[in-house]
Short mmCIF file of C-alpha atoms and ligand atoms in Angstrom, two decimals:
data_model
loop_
_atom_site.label_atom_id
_atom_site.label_comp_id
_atom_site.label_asym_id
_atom_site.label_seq_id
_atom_site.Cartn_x
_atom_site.Cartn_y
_atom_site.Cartn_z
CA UNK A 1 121.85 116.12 78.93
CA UNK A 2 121.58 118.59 81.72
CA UNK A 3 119.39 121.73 80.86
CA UNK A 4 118.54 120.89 77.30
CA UNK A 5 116.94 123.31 74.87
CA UNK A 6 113.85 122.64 73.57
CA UNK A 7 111.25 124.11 71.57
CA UNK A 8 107.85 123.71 71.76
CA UNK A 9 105.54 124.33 68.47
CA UNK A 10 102.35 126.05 69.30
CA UNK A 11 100.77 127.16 72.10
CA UNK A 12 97.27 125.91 73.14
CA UNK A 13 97.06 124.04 76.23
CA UNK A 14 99.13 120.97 74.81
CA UNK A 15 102.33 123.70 74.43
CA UNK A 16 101.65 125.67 77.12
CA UNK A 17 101.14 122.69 79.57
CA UNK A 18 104.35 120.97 77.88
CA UNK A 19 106.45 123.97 78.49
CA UNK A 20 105.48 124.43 82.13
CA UNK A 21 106.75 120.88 82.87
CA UNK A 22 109.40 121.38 80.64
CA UNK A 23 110.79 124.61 82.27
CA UNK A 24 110.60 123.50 85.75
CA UNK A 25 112.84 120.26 84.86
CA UNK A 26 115.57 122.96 84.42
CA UNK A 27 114.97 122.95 80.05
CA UNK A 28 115.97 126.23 78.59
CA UNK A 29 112.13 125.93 76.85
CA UNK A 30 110.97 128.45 73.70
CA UNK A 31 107.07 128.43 72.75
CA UNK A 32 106.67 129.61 68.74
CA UNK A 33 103.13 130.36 68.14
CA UNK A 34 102.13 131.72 65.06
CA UNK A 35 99.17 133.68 66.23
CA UNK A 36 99.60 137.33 68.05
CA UNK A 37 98.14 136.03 71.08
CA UNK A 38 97.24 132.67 72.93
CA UNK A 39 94.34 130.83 72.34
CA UNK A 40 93.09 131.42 69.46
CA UNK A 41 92.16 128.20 67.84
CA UNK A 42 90.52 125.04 69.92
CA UNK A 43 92.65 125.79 72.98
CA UNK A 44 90.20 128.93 73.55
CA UNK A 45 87.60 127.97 72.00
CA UNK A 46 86.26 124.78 73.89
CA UNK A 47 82.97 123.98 76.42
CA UNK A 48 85.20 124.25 79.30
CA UNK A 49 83.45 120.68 80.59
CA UNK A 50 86.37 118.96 83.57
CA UNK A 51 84.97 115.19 82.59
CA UNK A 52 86.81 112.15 83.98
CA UNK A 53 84.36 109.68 82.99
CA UNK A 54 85.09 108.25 79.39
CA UNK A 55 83.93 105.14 77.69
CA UNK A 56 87.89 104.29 76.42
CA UNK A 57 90.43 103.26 79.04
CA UNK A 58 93.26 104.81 78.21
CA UNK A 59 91.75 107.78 77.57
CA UNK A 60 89.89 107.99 81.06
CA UNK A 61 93.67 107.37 82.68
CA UNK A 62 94.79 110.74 81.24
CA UNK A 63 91.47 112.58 82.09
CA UNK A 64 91.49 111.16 85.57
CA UNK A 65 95.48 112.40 86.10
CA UNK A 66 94.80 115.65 83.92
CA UNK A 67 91.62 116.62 86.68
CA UNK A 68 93.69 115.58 89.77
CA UNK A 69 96.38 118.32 88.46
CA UNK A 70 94.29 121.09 87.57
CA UNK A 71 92.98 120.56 90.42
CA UNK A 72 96.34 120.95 92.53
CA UNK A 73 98.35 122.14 89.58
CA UNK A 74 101.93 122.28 89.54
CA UNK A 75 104.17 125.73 89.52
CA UNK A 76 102.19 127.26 92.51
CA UNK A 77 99.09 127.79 90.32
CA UNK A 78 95.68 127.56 92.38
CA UNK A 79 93.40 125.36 91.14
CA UNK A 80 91.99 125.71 87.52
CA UNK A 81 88.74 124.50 87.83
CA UNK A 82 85.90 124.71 89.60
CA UNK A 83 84.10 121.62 91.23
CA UNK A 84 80.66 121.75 90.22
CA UNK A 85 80.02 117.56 89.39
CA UNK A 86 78.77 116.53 86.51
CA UNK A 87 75.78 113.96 84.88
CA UNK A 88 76.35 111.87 81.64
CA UNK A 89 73.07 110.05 80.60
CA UNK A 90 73.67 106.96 78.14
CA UNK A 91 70.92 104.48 77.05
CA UNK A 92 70.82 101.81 74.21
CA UNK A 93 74.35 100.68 72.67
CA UNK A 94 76.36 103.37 75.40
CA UNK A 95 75.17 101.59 78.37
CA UNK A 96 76.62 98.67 79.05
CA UNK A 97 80.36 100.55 78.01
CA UNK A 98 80.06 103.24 80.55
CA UNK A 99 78.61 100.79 82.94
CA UNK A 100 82.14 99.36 82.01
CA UNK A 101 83.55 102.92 82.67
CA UNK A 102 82.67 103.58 85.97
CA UNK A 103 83.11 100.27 87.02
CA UNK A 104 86.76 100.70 85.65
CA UNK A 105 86.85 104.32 87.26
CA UNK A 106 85.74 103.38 90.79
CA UNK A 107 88.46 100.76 90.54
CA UNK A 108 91.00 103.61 89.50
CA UNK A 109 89.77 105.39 93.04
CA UNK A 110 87.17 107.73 91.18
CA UNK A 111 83.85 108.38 92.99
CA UNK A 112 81.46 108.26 90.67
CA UNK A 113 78.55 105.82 90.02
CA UNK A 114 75.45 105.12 87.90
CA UNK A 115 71.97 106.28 88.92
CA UNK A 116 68.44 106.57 88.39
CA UNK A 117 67.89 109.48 85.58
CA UNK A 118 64.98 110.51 87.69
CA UNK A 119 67.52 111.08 90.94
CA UNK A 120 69.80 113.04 88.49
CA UNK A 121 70.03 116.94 88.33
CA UNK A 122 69.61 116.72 84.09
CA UNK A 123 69.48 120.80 83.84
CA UNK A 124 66.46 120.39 81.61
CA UNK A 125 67.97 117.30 79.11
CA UNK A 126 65.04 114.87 79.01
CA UNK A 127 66.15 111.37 79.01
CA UNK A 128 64.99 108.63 76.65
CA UNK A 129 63.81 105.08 78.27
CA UNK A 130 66.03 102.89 79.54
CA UNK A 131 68.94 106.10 79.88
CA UNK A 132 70.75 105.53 82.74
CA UNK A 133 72.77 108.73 84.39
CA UNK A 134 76.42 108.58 85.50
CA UNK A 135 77.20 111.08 88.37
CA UNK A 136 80.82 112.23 88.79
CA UNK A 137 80.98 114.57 92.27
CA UNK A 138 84.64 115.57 91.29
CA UNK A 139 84.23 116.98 87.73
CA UNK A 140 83.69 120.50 86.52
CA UNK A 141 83.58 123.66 84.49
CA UNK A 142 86.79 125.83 84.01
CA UNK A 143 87.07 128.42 81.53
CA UNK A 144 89.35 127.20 78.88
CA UNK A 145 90.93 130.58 77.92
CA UNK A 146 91.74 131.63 81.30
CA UNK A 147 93.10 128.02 82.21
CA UNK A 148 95.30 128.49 78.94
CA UNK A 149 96.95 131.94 79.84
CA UNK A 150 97.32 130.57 83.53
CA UNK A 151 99.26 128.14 82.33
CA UNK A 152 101.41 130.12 80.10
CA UNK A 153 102.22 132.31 82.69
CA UNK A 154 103.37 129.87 85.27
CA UNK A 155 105.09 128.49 82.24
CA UNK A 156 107.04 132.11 81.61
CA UNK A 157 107.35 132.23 85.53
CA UNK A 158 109.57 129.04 85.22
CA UNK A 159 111.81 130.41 83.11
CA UNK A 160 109.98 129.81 79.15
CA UNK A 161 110.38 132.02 76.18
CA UNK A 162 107.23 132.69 74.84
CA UNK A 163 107.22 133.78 70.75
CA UNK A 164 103.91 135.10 69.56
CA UNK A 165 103.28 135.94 66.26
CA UNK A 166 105.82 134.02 64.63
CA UNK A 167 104.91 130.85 62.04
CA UNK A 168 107.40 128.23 62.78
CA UNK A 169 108.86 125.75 60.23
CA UNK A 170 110.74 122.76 61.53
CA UNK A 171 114.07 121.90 59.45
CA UNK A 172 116.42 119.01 59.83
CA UNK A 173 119.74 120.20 60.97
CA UNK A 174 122.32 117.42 60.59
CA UNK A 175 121.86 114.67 63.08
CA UNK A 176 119.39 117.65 64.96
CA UNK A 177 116.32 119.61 64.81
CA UNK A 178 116.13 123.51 64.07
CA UNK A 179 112.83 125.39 63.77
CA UNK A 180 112.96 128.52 61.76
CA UNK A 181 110.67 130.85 63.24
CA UNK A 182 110.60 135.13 63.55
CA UNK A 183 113.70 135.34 60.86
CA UNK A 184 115.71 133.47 62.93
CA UNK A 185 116.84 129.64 62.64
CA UNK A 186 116.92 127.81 66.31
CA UNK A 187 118.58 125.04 66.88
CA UNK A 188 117.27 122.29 69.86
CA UNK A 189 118.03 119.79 71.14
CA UNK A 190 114.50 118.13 71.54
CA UNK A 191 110.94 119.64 69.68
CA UNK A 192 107.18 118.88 71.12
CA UNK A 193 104.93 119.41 68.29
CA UNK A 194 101.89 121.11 69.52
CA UNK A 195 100.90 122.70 66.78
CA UNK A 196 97.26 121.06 66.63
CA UNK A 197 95.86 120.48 63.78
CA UNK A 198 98.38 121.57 61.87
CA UNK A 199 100.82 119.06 63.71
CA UNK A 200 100.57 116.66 60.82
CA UNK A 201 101.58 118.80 57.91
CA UNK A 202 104.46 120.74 60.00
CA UNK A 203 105.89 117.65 60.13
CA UNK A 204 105.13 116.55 57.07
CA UNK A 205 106.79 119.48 55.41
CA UNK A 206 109.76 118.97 56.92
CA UNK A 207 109.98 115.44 55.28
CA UNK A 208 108.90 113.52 58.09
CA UNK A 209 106.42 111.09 57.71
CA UNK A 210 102.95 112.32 58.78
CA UNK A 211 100.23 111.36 61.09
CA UNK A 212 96.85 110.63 59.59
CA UNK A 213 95.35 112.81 62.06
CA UNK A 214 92.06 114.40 61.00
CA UNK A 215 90.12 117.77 62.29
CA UNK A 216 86.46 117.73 63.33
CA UNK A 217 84.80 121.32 63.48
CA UNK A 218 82.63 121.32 66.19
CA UNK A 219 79.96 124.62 67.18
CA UNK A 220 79.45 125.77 70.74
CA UNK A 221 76.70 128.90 70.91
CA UNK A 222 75.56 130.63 74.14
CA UNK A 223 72.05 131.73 74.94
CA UNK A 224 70.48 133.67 77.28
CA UNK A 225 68.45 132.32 80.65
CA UNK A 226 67.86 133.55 83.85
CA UNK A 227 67.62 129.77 85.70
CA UNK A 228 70.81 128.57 85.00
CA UNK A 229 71.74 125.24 85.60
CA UNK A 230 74.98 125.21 87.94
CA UNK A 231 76.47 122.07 86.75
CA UNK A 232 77.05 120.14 83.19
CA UNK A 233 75.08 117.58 81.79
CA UNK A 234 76.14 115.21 78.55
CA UNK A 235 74.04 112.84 76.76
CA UNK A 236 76.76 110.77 74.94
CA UNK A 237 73.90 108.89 73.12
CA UNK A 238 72.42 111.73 71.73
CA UNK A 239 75.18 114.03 71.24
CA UNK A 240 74.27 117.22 73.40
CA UNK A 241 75.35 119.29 76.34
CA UNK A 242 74.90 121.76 78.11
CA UNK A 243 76.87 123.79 80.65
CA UNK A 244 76.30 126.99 82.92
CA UNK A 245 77.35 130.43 80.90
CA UNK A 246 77.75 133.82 81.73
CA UNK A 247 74.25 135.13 81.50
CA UNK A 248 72.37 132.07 80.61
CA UNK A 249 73.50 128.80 78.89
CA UNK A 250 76.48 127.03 76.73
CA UNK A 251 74.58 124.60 73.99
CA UNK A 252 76.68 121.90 71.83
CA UNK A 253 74.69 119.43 69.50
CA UNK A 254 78.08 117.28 69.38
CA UNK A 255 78.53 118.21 65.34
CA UNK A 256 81.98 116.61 63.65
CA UNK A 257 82.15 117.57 59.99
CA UNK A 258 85.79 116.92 58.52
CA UNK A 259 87.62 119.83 57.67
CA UNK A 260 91.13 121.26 56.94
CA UNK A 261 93.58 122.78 59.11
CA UNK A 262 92.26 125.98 59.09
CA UNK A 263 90.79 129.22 61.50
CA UNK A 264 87.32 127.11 62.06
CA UNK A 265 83.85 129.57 61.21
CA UNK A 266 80.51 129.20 62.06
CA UNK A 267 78.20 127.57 59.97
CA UNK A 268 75.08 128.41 60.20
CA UNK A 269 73.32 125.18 58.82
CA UNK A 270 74.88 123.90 61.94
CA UNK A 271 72.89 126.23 64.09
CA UNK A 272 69.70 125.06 62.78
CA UNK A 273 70.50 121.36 63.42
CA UNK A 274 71.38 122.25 66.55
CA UNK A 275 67.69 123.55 67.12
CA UNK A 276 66.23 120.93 65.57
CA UNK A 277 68.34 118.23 68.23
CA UNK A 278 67.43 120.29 71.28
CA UNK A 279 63.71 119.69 70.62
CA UNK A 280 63.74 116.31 71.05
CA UNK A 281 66.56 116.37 73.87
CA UNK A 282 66.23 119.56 75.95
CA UNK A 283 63.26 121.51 74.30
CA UNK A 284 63.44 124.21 76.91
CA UNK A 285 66.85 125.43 74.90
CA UNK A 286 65.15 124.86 71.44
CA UNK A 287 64.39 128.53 70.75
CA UNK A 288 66.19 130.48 73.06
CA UNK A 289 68.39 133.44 70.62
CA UNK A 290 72.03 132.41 70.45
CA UNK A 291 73.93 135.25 71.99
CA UNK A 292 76.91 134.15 70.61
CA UNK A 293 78.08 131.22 68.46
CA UNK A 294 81.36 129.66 68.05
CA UNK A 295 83.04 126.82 66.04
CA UNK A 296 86.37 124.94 67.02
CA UNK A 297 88.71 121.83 65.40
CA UNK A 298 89.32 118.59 67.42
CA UNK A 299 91.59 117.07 66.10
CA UNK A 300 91.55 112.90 65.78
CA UNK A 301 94.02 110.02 64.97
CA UNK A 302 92.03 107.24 64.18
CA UNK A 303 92.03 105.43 67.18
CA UNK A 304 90.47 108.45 68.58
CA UNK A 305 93.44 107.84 71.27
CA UNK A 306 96.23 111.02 71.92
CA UNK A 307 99.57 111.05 70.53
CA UNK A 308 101.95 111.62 72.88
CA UNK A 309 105.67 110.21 72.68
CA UNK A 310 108.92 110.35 71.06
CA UNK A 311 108.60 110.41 66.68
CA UNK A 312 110.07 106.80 65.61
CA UNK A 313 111.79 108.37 62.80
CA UNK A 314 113.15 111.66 64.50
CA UNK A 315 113.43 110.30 68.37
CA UNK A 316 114.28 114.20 69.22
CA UNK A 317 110.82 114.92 67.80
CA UNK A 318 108.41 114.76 71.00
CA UNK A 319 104.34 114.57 70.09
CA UNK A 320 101.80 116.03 71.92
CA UNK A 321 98.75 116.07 69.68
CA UNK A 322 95.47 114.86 68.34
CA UNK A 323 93.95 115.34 71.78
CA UNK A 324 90.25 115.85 70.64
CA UNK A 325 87.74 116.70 72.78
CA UNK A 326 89.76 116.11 75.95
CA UNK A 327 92.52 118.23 75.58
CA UNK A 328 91.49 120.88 78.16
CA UNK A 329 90.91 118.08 81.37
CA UNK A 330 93.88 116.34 79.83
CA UNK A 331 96.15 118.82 79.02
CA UNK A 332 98.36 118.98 82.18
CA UNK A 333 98.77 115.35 81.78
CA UNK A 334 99.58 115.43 78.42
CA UNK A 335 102.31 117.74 79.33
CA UNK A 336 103.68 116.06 81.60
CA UNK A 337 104.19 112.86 79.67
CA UNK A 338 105.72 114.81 76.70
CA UNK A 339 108.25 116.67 79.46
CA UNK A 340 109.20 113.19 80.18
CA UNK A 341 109.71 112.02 76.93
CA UNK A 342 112.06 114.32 76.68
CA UNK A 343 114.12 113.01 79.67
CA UNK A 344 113.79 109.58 78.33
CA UNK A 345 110.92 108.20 80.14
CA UNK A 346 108.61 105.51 78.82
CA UNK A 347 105.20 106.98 77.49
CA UNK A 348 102.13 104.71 77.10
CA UNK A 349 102.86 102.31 73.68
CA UNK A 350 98.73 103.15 73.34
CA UNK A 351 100.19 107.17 73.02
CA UNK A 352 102.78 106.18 71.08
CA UNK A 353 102.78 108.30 67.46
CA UNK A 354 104.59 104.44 66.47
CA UNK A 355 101.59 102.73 66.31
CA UNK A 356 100.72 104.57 63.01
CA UNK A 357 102.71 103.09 60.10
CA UNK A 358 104.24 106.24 58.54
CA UNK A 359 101.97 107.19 56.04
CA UNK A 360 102.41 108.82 52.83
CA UNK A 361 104.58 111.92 52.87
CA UNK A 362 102.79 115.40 51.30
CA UNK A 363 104.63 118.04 49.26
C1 FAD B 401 84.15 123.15 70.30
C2 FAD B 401 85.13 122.46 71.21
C3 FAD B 401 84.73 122.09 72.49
C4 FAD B 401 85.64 121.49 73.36
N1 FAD B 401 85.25 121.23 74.64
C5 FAD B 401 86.14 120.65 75.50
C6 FAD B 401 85.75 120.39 76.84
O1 FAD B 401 84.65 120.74 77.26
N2 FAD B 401 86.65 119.78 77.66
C7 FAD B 401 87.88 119.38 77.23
O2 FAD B 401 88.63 118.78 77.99
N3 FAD B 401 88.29 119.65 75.95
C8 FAD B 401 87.43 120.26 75.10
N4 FAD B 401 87.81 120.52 73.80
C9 FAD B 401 89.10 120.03 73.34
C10 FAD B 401 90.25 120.95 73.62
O3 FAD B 401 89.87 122.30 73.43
C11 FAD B 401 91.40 120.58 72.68
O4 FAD B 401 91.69 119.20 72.82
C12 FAD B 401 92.65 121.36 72.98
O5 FAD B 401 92.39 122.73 73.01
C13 FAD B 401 93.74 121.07 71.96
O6 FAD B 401 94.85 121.86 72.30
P1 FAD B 401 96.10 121.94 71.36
O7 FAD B 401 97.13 122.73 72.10
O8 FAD B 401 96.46 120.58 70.89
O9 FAD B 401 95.60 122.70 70.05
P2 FAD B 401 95.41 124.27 69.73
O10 FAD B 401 94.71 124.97 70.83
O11 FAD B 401 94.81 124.37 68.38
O12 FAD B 401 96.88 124.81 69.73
C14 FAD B 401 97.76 124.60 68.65
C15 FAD B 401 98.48 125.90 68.42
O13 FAD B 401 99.54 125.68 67.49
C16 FAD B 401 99.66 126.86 66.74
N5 FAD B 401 100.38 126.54 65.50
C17 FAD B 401 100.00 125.69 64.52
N6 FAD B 401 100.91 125.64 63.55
C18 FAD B 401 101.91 126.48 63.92
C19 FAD B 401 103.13 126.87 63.34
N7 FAD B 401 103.55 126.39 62.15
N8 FAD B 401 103.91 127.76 64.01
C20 FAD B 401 103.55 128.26 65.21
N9 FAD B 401 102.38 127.93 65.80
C21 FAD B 401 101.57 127.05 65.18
C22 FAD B 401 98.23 127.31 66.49
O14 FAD B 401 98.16 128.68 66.17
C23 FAD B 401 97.57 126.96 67.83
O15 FAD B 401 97.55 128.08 68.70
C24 FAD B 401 86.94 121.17 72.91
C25 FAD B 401 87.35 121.54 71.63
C26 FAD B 401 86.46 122.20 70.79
C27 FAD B 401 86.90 122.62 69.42
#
């Protein structure tokens, strides 16, 4: 079908990214997002971390080819991200998997390789014994916002309708798909759900059968210092990170309390925890005031794996969701695989929103 219409639902990064590809493969492309500006949920609310290394496979494939195109993004854009490396320390049960991982990565053409936590620049993360560090010269820090409204715009530039402000309700439409957003009823010939974690019930609503895909609130907080750090460093045993900030620091104690779809808030039992795990991983954080603190979803299938592909049930219905804490390095290659979709290419069976047996429909 030359130049076919489709509508994308939401826009974070997984919409915004879709509808770039989307628009320059000649698709008359409409973005509904409910909220009066971009952003507003996880797509602007994330660490900003550019991190290729990953203990899962298939996931690492997508983070690898999501880097490599912010990094030379499509549409003209300059490059979204800044190359600052990057140091993951793992020790007891996490080391011999991301041993795995950068073996797997370096085979994959990634430079990146284990060494000694004392060689490592750990930006004042204190290792535990037998830690080993993972040093990746090619990831990075981007701000996600600003990557997010970069990407819209090239997105507009290529020719996509943007609709803020508008809640959008997907209908079945005869053999097709219609969304109803804004008073008006659209039809289209394909829909990418992007609608995060409110993906599921969207579809769900419309009679579809649903995704058990689940949201994890997770709190960021920022805190003043004077000796930055100028790079990340993760300690995926421990749960904590910490990045460079404007004006000091960017903290995360890796919290993942279920919740609904909903506008995440801070809560501030999660602030103290977060205290309490700094002072046995990075005491020099441990009692510095938060400027600011922040709370996001990630949304999870329970694989932990994306869902990107064509719906079994509705094959016009294109998913691009559940990306969880990945979405931002990954979005651009999320996008693209839901563009293709669309045109009828294979996606990964791994992606595939088949793999979950439909599961009980909700009111
Ligand atoms: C605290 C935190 C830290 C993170 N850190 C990182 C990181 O360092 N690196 C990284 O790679 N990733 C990170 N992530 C993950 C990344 O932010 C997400 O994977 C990504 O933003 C998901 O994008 P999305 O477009 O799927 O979802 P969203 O950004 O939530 O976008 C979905 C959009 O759909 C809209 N919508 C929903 N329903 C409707 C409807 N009915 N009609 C119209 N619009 C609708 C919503 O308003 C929303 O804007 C982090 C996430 C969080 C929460």
């Amino acid at each position: 079908m030359a130049n076919p219409r489709v509508i994308v639902l939401g826009g974070g990064l997984a919409g915004a990214a879709s509808a770039l590809w989307l628009a320059r493969r000649g698709c008359r492309v409409t973005v509904v997002e409910r909220e009066p500006r971009l952003g507003v949920h996880a797509s602007g609310r994330g660490a900003g971390l550019i991190r290729q290394v990953l203990a899962d496979p298939v996931l690492a494939a997508l983070t690898r080819r999501g880097a490599q195109l912010l990094a030379t993004p499509p549409g003209g854009l300059a490059a979204l991200y800044a190359v600052t490396g990057s140091v993951l320390l793992a020790s007891g049960d996490e080391v011999a998997p991301y041993r795995a991982a950068v073996a797997s990565a370096n085979a994959a053409g990634l430079a990146c390789e284990v060494v000694d936590p004392a060689d490592a620049a750990l930006c004042g993360l204190v290792p535990q014994a037998g830690s080993i560090a993972i040093h990746t010269p090619s990831d990075g820090l981007a701000t996600p916002a600003e990557v997010l409204q970069r990407i819209g715009d090239a997105a507009a530039a290529a020719g996509a309708e943007l609709v803020l402000d508008a809640e959008a309700r997907l209908e079945v439409a005869g053999e097709g798909l219609a969304v109803r957003a804004g008073g008006r009823l659209r039809a289209a010939d394909w829909v990418v759900n992007a609608a995060g974690a409110w993906a599921a019930d969207l579809v769900a609503a419309a009679g579809g059968a649903s995704l058990p895909l689940v949201n994890y609130r997770r709190h960021l907080v920022s805190a003043p210092l004077t000796d930055a750090p100028s790079s990340w460093v993760w300690d995926v045993s421990r749960g904590v990170y910490v990045r460079p900030h404007p004006g000091g620091v960017m903290l995360c104690a890796c919290d993942q309390t279920q919740r609904p779809a909903e506008d995440a808030e801070v809560d501030p039992a999660e602030l103290a925890r977060l205290r309490g795990v700094l002072r046995d991983v990075a005491p020099g954080y441990a009692e510095l005031p938060h400027t600011e603190a922040w709370a996001g979803l990630r949304g999870f299938v329970p694989d932990g794996r994306f869902v990107v592909g064509a719906d079994p049930q509705w094959p016009r219905l294109v998913w691009a969701t559940a990306l969880g804490g990945h979405g931002l390095t990954s979005c651009l290659a999320v996008g693209e695989l839901a563009a293709g979709a669309v045109f009828g290419e294979p996606t990964p069976a791994e992606l595939s929103p088949a793999r979950y047996p439909a599961v009980e429909v909700r009111p």
